[in-house]
Amino acid sequence: MDQKVAELLNQQINKEFYSAYLYLELSVYYEENDLDGFANWYMVQTQEERDHAMLMIQYLQKNSAPVTLDTVEKPEVKLGNVKDPLVVAAQHEKYVTGLINNIYDAAYQAKDFRTMQFLDWFVKEQAEEEKTADGLVKKYDLFGTDPKGLYLLDQELAARTYAAPTLTV
């Protein structure tokens, strides 16, 4: 495996764990504000991001590349109202998409077709993540400022369950 691609994947592992930590913080915020459905939504996001990191670790290991774990920074976000975490998450997903695209580009430059194929799943996943995050902001803008609408949105988000990714490395 190309050294630069391996380095970028290792950096992405840290970013995925950071994402999990960020979403855990958002979940805690909502739990503390008695929005259990929102809290559930972001707890599931936490689990997904952790699994993304684990998939990358497994991929590196199966390709005899070293895994380098680094310190996960504490998320520094200011959350003043119910909408703030939704906006933070939408912005963060766009940031992660850029990171995945950079790794894909490095793999392309190195003609590392195996890693490109591995990353195809993450590219599709990020498109879905961005659409969902943007959709939550739009739903909040439409319904969230009305107490009944907020209650119904919270109930909708409470129904989300965790499903481990089916990607094989």
mmCIF file with all atom_site columns, C-alpha atoms in Angstrom:
data_model
loop_
_atom_site.group_PDB
_atom_site.id
_atom_site.type_symbol
_atom_site.label_atom_id
_atom_site.label_alt_id
_atom_site.label_comp_id
_atom_site.label_asym_id
_atom_site.label_entity_id
_atom_site.label_seq_id
_atom_site.pdbx_PDB_ins_code
_atom_site.Cartn_x
_atom_site.Cartn_y
_atom_site.Cartn_z
_atom_site.occupancy
_atom_site.B_iso_or_equiv
_atom_site.pdbx_formal_charge
_atom_site.auth_seq_id
_atom_site.auth_comp_id
_atom_site.auth_asym_id
_atom_site.auth_atom_id
_atom_site.pdbx_PDB_model_num
ATOM 1   C CA . MET A 1 1   ? 0.000   0.000  0.000  1.00 0.00 ? 1   MET A CA 1
ATOM 2   C CA . ASP A 1 2   ? 1.199   3.478  -0.845 1.00 0.00 ? 2   ASP A CA 1
ATOM 3   C CA . GLN A 1 3   ? 2.656   5.202  2.241  1.00 0.00 ? 3   GLN A CA 1
ATOM 4   C CA . LYS A 1 4   ? 0.707   8.446  1.737  1.00 0.00 ? 4   LYS A CA 1
ATOM 5   C CA . VAL A 1 5   ? -2.576  6.535  1.377  1.00 0.00 ? 5   VAL A CA 1
ATOM 6   C CA . ALA A 1 6   ? -1.828  4.570  4.557  1.00 0.00 ? 6   ALA A CA 1
ATOM 7   C CA . GLU A 1 7   ? -1.021  7.802  6.412  1.00 0.00 ? 7   GLU A CA 1
ATOM 8   C CA . LEU A 1 8   ? -4.256  9.403  5.252  1.00 0.00 ? 8   LEU A CA 1
ATOM 9   C CA . LEU A 1 9   ? -6.254  6.338  6.291  1.00 0.00 ? 9   LEU A CA 1
ATOM 10  C CA . ASN A 1 10  ? -4.628  6.463  9.722  1.00 0.00 ? 10  ASN A CA 1
ATOM 11  C CA . GLN A 1 11  ? -5.517  10.141 10.013 1.00 0.00 ? 11  GLN A CA 1
ATOM 12  C CA . GLN A 1 12  ? -9.065  9.313  8.954  1.00 0.00 ? 12  GLN A CA 1
ATOM 13  C CA . ILE A 1 13  ? -9.329  6.689  11.691 1.00 0.00 ? 13  ILE A CA 1
ATOM 14  C CA . ASN A 1 14  ? -8.677  9.467  14.185 1.00 0.00 ? 14  ASN A CA 1
ATOM 15  C CA . LYS A 1 15  ? -11.233 11.711 12.443 1.00 0.00 ? 15  LYS A CA 1
ATOM 16  C CA . GLU A 1 16  ? -13.836 8.941  12.575 1.00 0.00 ? 16  GLU A CA 1
ATOM 17  C CA . PHE A 1 17  ? -13.274 8.498  16.300 1.00 0.00 ? 17  PHE A CA 1
ATOM 18  C CA . TYR A 1 18  ? -13.515 12.283 16.655 1.00 0.00 ? 18  TYR A CA 1
ATOM 19  C CA . SER A 1 19  ? -16.819 12.152 14.756 1.00 0.00 ? 19  SER A CA 1
ATOM 20  C CA . ALA A 1 20  ? -18.064 9.502  17.166 1.00 0.00 ? 20  ALA A CA 1
ATOM 21  C CA . TYR A 1 21  ? -17.016 11.695 20.082 1.00 0.00 ? 21  TYR A CA 1
ATOM 22  C CA . LEU A 1 22  ? -18.717 14.745 18.526 1.00 0.00 ? 22  LEU A CA 1
ATOM 23  C CA . TYR A 1 23  ? -21.960 12.852 18.002 1.00 0.00 ? 23  TYR A CA 1
ATOM 24  C CA . LEU A 1 24  ? -21.791 11.500 21.530 1.00 0.00 ? 24  LEU A CA 1
ATOM 25  C CA . GLU A 1 25  ? -21.577 15.113 22.743 1.00 0.00 ? 25  GLU A CA 1
ATOM 26  C CA . LEU A 1 26  ? -24.624 16.019 20.648 1.00 0.00 ? 26  LEU A CA 1
ATOM 27  C CA . SER A 1 27  ? -26.492 13.017 22.041 1.00 0.00 ? 27  SER A CA 1
ATOM 28  C CA . VAL A 1 28  ? -25.661 14.085 25.604 1.00 0.00 ? 28  VAL A CA 1
ATOM 29  C CA . TYR A 1 29  ? -26.840 17.636 24.852 1.00 0.00 ? 29  TYR A CA 1
ATOM 30  C CA . TYR A 1 30  ? -30.200 16.399 23.627 1.00 0.00 ? 30  TYR A CA 1
ATOM 31  C CA . GLU A 1 31  ? -30.570 13.949 26.515 1.00 0.00 ? 31  GLU A CA 1
ATOM 32  C CA . GLU A 1 32  ? -29.938 16.794 28.968 1.00 0.00 ? 32  GLU A CA 1
ATOM 33  C CA . ASN A 1 33  ? -32.657 18.777 27.196 1.00 0.00 ? 33  ASN A CA 1
ATOM 34  C CA . ASP A 1 34  ? -35.207 15.932 27.390 1.00 0.00 ? 34  ASP A CA 1
ATOM 35  C CA . LEU A 1 35  ? -35.226 15.264 23.656 1.00 0.00 ? 35  LEU A CA 1
ATOM 36  C CA . ASP A 1 36  ? -34.746 11.521 23.830 1.00 0.00 ? 36  ASP A CA 1
ATOM 37  C CA . GLY A 1 37  ? -35.389 10.944 20.123 1.00 0.00 ? 37  GLY A CA 1
ATOM 38  C CA . PHE A 1 38  ? -32.715 13.413 19.087 1.00 0.00 ? 38  PHE A CA 1
ATOM 39  C CA . ALA A 1 39  ? -30.396 11.858 21.680 1.00 0.00 ? 39  ALA A CA 1
ATOM 40  C CA . ASN A 1 40  ? -31.090 8.416  20.221 1.00 0.00 ? 40  ASN A CA 1
ATOM 41  C CA . TRP A 1 41  ? -30.405 9.646  16.696 1.00 0.00 ? 41  TRP A CA 1
ATOM 42  C CA . TYR A 1 42  ? -26.961 10.902 17.618 1.00 0.00 ? 42  TYR A CA 1
ATOM 43  C CA . MET A 1 43  ? -26.169 7.865  19.743 1.00 0.00 ? 43  MET A CA 1
ATOM 44  C CA . VAL A 1 44  ? -26.732 5.741  16.637 1.00 0.00 ? 44  VAL A CA 1
ATOM 45  C CA . GLN A 1 45  ? -24.482 8.167  14.720 1.00 0.00 ? 45  GLN A CA 1
ATOM 46  C CA . THR A 1 46  ? -21.836 7.640  17.400 1.00 0.00 ? 46  THR A CA 1
ATOM 47  C CA . GLN A 1 47  ? -21.950 3.892  16.838 1.00 0.00 ? 47  GLN A CA 1
ATOM 48  C CA . GLU A 1 48  ? -21.743 4.283  13.062 1.00 0.00 ? 48  GLU A CA 1
ATOM 49  C CA . GLU A 1 49  ? -18.693 6.535  13.210 1.00 0.00 ? 49  GLU A CA 1
ATOM 50  C CA . ARG A 1 50  ? -16.918 4.163  15.575 1.00 0.00 ? 50  ARG A CA 1
ATOM 51  C CA . ASP A 1 51  ? -17.593 1.341  13.138 1.00 0.00 ? 51  ASP A CA 1
ATOM 52  C CA . HIS A 1 52  ? -16.214 3.396  10.255 1.00 0.00 ? 52  HIS A CA 1
ATOM 53  C CA . ALA A 1 53  ? -12.934 3.754  12.169 1.00 0.00 ? 53  ALA A CA 1
ATOM 54  C CA . MET A 1 54  ? -12.884 0.031  12.910 1.00 0.00 ? 54  MET A CA 1
ATOM 55  C CA . LEU A 1 55  ? -13.420 -0.817 9.231  1.00 0.00 ? 55  LEU A CA 1
ATOM 56  C CA . MET A 1 56  ? -10.437 1.331  8.309  1.00 0.00 ? 56  MET A CA 1
ATOM 57  C CA . ILE A 1 57  ? -8.310  -0.327 10.982 1.00 0.00 ? 57  ILE A CA 1
ATOM 58  C CA . GLN A 1 58  ? -9.263  -3.764 9.655  1.00 0.00 ? 58  GLN A CA 1
ATOM 59  C CA . TYR A 1 59  ? -8.542  -2.670 6.088  1.00 0.00 ? 59  TYR A CA 1
ATOM 60  C CA . LEU A 1 60  ? -5.055  -1.461 6.991  1.00 0.00 ? 60  LEU A CA 1
ATOM 61  C CA . GLN A 1 61  ? -4.340  -4.642 8.933  1.00 0.00 ? 61  GLN A CA 1
ATOM 62  C CA . LYS A 1 62  ? -5.513  -6.905 6.112  1.00 0.00 ? 62  LYS A CA 1
ATOM 63  C CA . ASN A 1 63  ? -3.199  -5.022 3.775  1.00 0.00 ? 63  ASN A CA 1
ATOM 64  C CA . SER A 1 64  ? -0.197  -5.299 6.104  1.00 0.00 ? 64  SER A CA 1
ATOM 65  C CA . ALA A 1 65  ? -0.106  -1.553 6.702  1.00 0.00 ? 65  ALA A CA 1
ATOM 66  C CA . PRO A 1 66  ? 0.670   -0.173 10.162 1.00 0.00 ? 66  PRO A CA 1
ATOM 67  C CA . VAL A 1 67  ? -2.140  1.258  12.268 1.00 0.00 ? 67  VAL A CA 1
ATOM 68  C CA . THR A 1 68  ? -1.285  4.384  14.206 1.00 0.00 ? 68  THR A CA 1
ATOM 69  C CA . LEU A 1 69  ? -3.777  5.514  16.813 1.00 0.00 ? 69  LEU A CA 1
ATOM 70  C CA . ASP A 1 70  ? -3.641  9.122  17.925 1.00 0.00 ? 70  ASP A CA 1
ATOM 71  C CA . THR A 1 71  ? -5.275  11.261 20.599 1.00 0.00 ? 71  THR A CA 1
ATOM 72  C CA . VAL A 1 72  ? -8.911  12.098 19.955 1.00 0.00 ? 72  VAL A CA 1
ATOM 73  C CA . GLU A 1 73  ? -9.567  15.761 20.610 1.00 0.00 ? 73  GLU A CA 1
ATOM 74  C CA . LYS A 1 74  ? -12.504 16.942 22.676 1.00 0.00 ? 74  LYS A CA 1
ATOM 75  C CA . PRO A 1 75  ? -15.151 18.525 20.459 1.00 0.00 ? 75  PRO A CA 1
ATOM 76  C CA . GLU A 1 76  ? -15.387 22.257 21.083 1.00 0.00 ? 76  GLU A CA 1
ATOM 77  C CA . VAL A 1 77  ? -18.904 23.160 20.027 1.00 0.00 ? 77  VAL A CA 1
ATOM 78  C CA . LYS A 1 78  ? -21.240 25.800 21.354 1.00 0.00 ? 78  LYS A CA 1
ATOM 79  C CA . LEU A 1 79  ? -24.775 24.532 21.638 1.00 0.00 ? 79  LEU A CA 1
ATOM 80  C CA . GLY A 1 80  ? -27.281 27.191 22.596 1.00 0.00 ? 80  GLY A CA 1
ATOM 81  C CA . ASN A 1 81  ? -30.498 25.844 21.145 1.00 0.00 ? 81  ASN A CA 1
ATOM 82  C CA . VAL A 1 82  ? -32.068 22.703 19.712 1.00 0.00 ? 82  VAL A CA 1
ATOM 83  C CA . LYS A 1 83  ? -31.087 23.540 16.128 1.00 0.00 ? 83  LYS A CA 1
ATOM 84  C CA . ASP A 1 84  ? -27.374 24.113 16.832 1.00 0.00 ? 84  ASP A CA 1
ATOM 85  C CA . PRO A 1 85  ? -26.382 20.418 16.986 1.00 0.00 ? 85  PRO A CA 1
ATOM 86  C CA . LEU A 1 86  ? -28.177 19.756 13.706 1.00 0.00 ? 86  LEU A CA 1
ATOM 87  C CA . VAL A 1 87  ? -26.209 22.507 11.979 1.00 0.00 ? 87  VAL A CA 1
ATOM 88  C CA . VAL A 1 88  ? -22.945 21.348 13.571 1.00 0.00 ? 88  VAL A CA 1
ATOM 89  C CA . ALA A 1 89  ? -23.577 17.809 12.321 1.00 0.00 ? 89  ALA A CA 1
ATOM 90  C CA . ALA A 1 90  ? -24.437 18.956 8.782  1.00 0.00 ? 90  ALA A CA 1
ATOM 91  C CA . GLN A 1 91  ? -21.254 21.039 8.578  1.00 0.00 ? 91  GLN A CA 1
ATOM 92  C CA . HIS A 1 92  ? -19.200 18.186 10.004 1.00 0.00 ? 92  HIS A CA 1
ATOM 93  C CA . GLU A 1 93  ? -20.488 15.702 7.429  1.00 0.00 ? 93  GLU A CA 1
ATOM 94  C CA . LYS A 1 94  ? -19.420 18.035 4.620  1.00 0.00 ? 94  LYS A CA 1
ATOM 95  C CA . TYR A 1 95  ? -15.967 18.247 6.217  1.00 0.00 ? 95  TYR A CA 1
ATOM 96  C CA . VAL A 1 96  ? -15.719 14.446 6.420  1.00 0.00 ? 96  VAL A CA 1
ATOM 97  C CA . THR A 1 97  ? -16.750 14.140 2.777  1.00 0.00 ? 97  THR A CA 1
ATOM 98  C CA . GLY A 1 98  ? -13.777 16.339 1.873  1.00 0.00 ? 98  GLY A CA 1
ATOM 99  C CA . LEU A 1 99  ? -11.456 14.112 3.906  1.00 0.00 ? 99  LEU A CA 1
ATOM 100 C CA . ILE A 1 100 ? -12.712 10.938 2.210  1.00 0.00 ? 100 ILE A CA 1
ATOM 101 C CA . ASN A 1 101 ? -12.363 12.604 -1.192 1.00 0.00 ? 101 ASN A CA 1
ATOM 102 C CA . ASN A 1 102 ? -8.748  13.501 -0.396 1.00 0.00 ? 102 ASN A CA 1
ATOM 103 C CA . ILE A 1 103 ? -7.930  9.901  0.490  1.00 0.00 ? 103 ILE A CA 1
ATOM 104 C CA . TYR A 1 104 ? -9.641  8.700  -2.676 1.00 0.00 ? 104 TYR A CA 1
ATOM 105 C CA . ASP A 1 105 ? -7.620  11.170 -4.730 1.00 0.00 ? 105 ASP A CA 1
ATOM 106 C CA . ALA A 1 106 ? -4.364  9.994  -3.134 1.00 0.00 ? 106 ALA A CA 1
ATOM 107 C CA . ALA A 1 107 ? -5.316  6.373  -3.866 1.00 0.00 ? 107 ALA A CA 1
ATOM 108 C CA . TYR A 1 108 ? -6.132  7.324  -7.452 1.00 0.00 ? 108 TYR A CA 1
ATOM 109 C CA . GLN A 1 109 ? -2.781  9.106  -7.866 1.00 0.00 ? 109 GLN A CA 1
ATOM 110 C CA . ALA A 1 110 ? -1.008  6.009  -6.503 1.00 0.00 ? 110 ALA A CA 1
ATOM 111 C CA . LYS A 1 111 ? -3.079  3.697  -8.742 1.00 0.00 ? 111 LYS A CA 1
ATOM 112 C CA . ASP A 1 112 ? -4.191  1.909  -5.557 1.00 0.00 ? 112 ASP A CA 1
ATOM 113 C CA . PHE A 1 113 ? -7.332  0.427  -7.035 1.00 0.00 ? 113 PHE A CA 1
ATOM 114 C CA . ARG A 1 114 ? -7.978  -1.844 -4.062 1.00 0.00 ? 114 ARG A CA 1
ATOM 115 C CA . THR A 1 115 ? -8.177  1.144  -1.710 1.00 0.00 ? 115 THR A CA 1
ATOM 116 C CA . MET A 1 116 ? -10.319 3.052  -4.200 1.00 0.00 ? 116 MET A CA 1
ATOM 117 C CA . GLN A 1 117 ? -12.731 0.115  -4.241 1.00 0.00 ? 117 GLN A CA 1
ATOM 118 C CA . PHE A 1 118 ? -12.720 0.055  -0.420 1.00 0.00 ? 118 PHE A CA 1
ATOM 119 C CA . LEU A 1 119 ? -13.399 3.796  -0.316 1.00 0.00 ? 119 LEU A CA 1
ATOM 120 C CA . ASP A 1 120 ? -16.304 3.556  -2.780 1.00 0.00 ? 120 ASP A CA 1
ATOM 121 C CA . TRP A 1 121 ? -18.538 2.499  0.128  1.00 0.00 ? 121 TRP A CA 1
ATOM 122 C CA . PHE A 1 122 ? -17.451 5.537  2.170  1.00 0.00 ? 122 PHE A CA 1
ATOM 123 C CA . VAL A 1 123 ? -18.063 7.894  -0.767 1.00 0.00 ? 123 VAL A CA 1
ATOM 124 C CA . LYS A 1 124 ? -21.635 6.602  -1.060 1.00 0.00 ? 124 LYS A CA 1
ATOM 125 C CA . GLU A 1 125 ? -22.059 6.672  2.719  1.00 0.00 ? 125 GLU A CA 1
ATOM 126 C CA . GLN A 1 126 ? -20.986 10.318 2.865  1.00 0.00 ? 126 GLN A CA 1
ATOM 127 C CA . ALA A 1 127 ? -23.503 11.313 0.190  1.00 0.00 ? 127 ALA A CA 1
ATOM 128 C CA . GLU A 1 128 ? -26.198 9.671  2.317  1.00 0.00 ? 128 GLU A CA 1
ATOM 129 C CA . GLU A 1 129 ? -24.875 11.258 5.531  1.00 0.00 ? 129 GLU A CA 1
ATOM 130 C CA . GLU A 1 130 ? -24.867 14.752 4.030  1.00 0.00 ? 130 GLU A CA 1
ATOM 131 C CA . LYS A 1 131 ? -28.385 14.347 2.636  1.00 0.00 ? 131 LYS A CA 1
ATOM 132 C CA . THR A 1 132 ? -29.694 13.089 5.975  1.00 0.00 ? 132 THR A CA 1
ATOM 133 C CA . ALA A 1 133 ? -27.961 15.813 8.013  1.00 0.00 ? 133 ALA A CA 1
ATOM 134 C CA . ASP A 1 134 ? -29.222 18.549 5.692  1.00 0.00 ? 134 ASP A CA 1
ATOM 135 C CA . GLY A 1 135 ? -32.680 16.979 5.805  1.00 0.00 ? 135 GLY A CA 1
ATOM 136 C CA . LEU A 1 136 ? -32.746 17.138 9.605  1.00 0.00 ? 136 LEU A CA 1
ATOM 137 C CA . VAL A 1 137 ? -31.942 20.852 9.502  1.00 0.00 ? 137 VAL A CA 1
ATOM 138 C CA . LYS A 1 138 ? -34.732 21.399 6.949  1.00 0.00 ? 138 LYS A CA 1
ATOM 139 C CA . LYS A 1 139 ? -37.217 19.377 9.009  1.00 0.00 ? 139 LYS A CA 1
ATOM 140 C CA . TYR A 1 140 ? -36.337 21.383 12.087 1.00 0.00 ? 140 TYR A CA 1
ATOM 141 C CA . ASP A 1 141 ? -36.802 24.626 10.153 1.00 0.00 ? 141 ASP A CA 1
ATOM 142 C CA . LEU A 1 142 ? -40.217 23.434 8.966  1.00 0.00 ? 142 LEU A CA 1
ATOM 143 C CA . PHE A 1 143 ? -41.555 21.859 12.156 1.00 0.00 ? 143 PHE A CA 1
ATOM 144 C CA . GLY A 1 144 ? -39.152 22.236 15.050 1.00 0.00 ? 144 GLY A CA 1
ATOM 145 C CA . THR A 1 145 ? -40.102 25.673 16.269 1.00 0.00 ? 145 THR A CA 1
ATOM 146 C CA . ASP A 1 146 ? -43.662 24.492 16.943 1.00 0.00 ? 146 ASP A CA 1
ATOM 147 C CA . PRO A 1 147 ? -43.866 22.435 20.172 1.00 0.00 ? 147 PRO A CA 1
ATOM 148 C CA . LYS A 1 148 ? -46.112 19.790 18.574 1.00 0.00 ? 148 LYS A CA 1
ATOM 149 C CA . GLY A 1 149 ? -43.881 19.609 15.514 1.00 0.00 ? 149 GLY A CA 1
ATOM 150 C CA . LEU A 1 150 ? -40.789 19.279 17.703 1.00 0.00 ? 150 LEU A CA 1
ATOM 151 C CA . TYR A 1 151 ? -42.475 16.486 19.647 1.00 0.00 ? 151 TYR A CA 1
ATOM 152 C CA . LEU A 1 152 ? -43.331 14.602 16.456 1.00 0.00 ? 152 LEU A CA 1
ATOM 153 C CA . LEU A 1 153 ? -39.830 15.064 15.060 1.00 0.00 ? 153 LEU A CA 1
ATOM 154 C CA . ASP A 1 154 ? -38.389 13.796 18.343 1.00 0.00 ? 154 ASP A CA 1
ATOM 155 C CA . GLN A 1 155 ? -40.640 10.731 18.098 1.00 0.00 ? 155 GLN A CA 1
ATOM 156 C CA . GLU A 1 156 ? -39.511 10.099 14.523 1.00 0.00 ? 156 GLU A CA 1
ATOM 157 C CA . LEU A 1 157 ? -35.855 10.242 15.535 1.00 0.00 ? 157 LEU A CA 1
ATOM 158 C CA . ALA A 1 158 ? -36.490 7.917  18.479 1.00 0.00 ? 158 ALA A CA 1
ATOM 159 C CA . ALA A 1 159 ? -37.420 5.141  16.043 1.00 0.00 ? 159 ALA A CA 1
ATOM 160 C CA . ARG A 1 160 ? -33.932 4.952  14.543 1.00 0.00 ? 160 ARG A CA 1
ATOM 161 C CA . THR A 1 161 ? -32.068 1.747  15.310 1.00 0.00 ? 161 THR A CA 1
ATOM 162 C CA . TYR A 1 162 ? -28.463 0.807  14.885 1.00 0.00 ? 162 TYR A CA 1
ATOM 163 C CA . ALA A 1 163 ? -27.412 -1.462 12.031 1.00 0.00 ? 163 ALA A CA 1
ATOM 164 C CA . ALA A 1 164 ? -23.747 -2.367 11.654 1.00 0.00 ? 164 ALA A CA 1
ATOM 165 C CA . PRO A 1 165 ? -22.284 -1.720 8.192  1.00 0.00 ? 165 PRO A CA 1
ATOM 166 C CA . THR A 1 166 ? -22.181 -4.706 5.863  1.00 0.00 ? 166 THR A CA 1
ATOM 167 C CA . LEU A 1 167 ? -18.948 -3.693 4.177  1.00 0.00 ? 167 LEU A CA 1
ATOM 168 C CA . THR A 1 168 ? -16.353 -6.440 4.086  1.00 0.00 ? 168 THR A CA 1
ATOM 169 C CA . VAL A 1 169 ? -12.711 -5.479 4.123  1.00 0.00 ? 169 VAL A CA 1
#
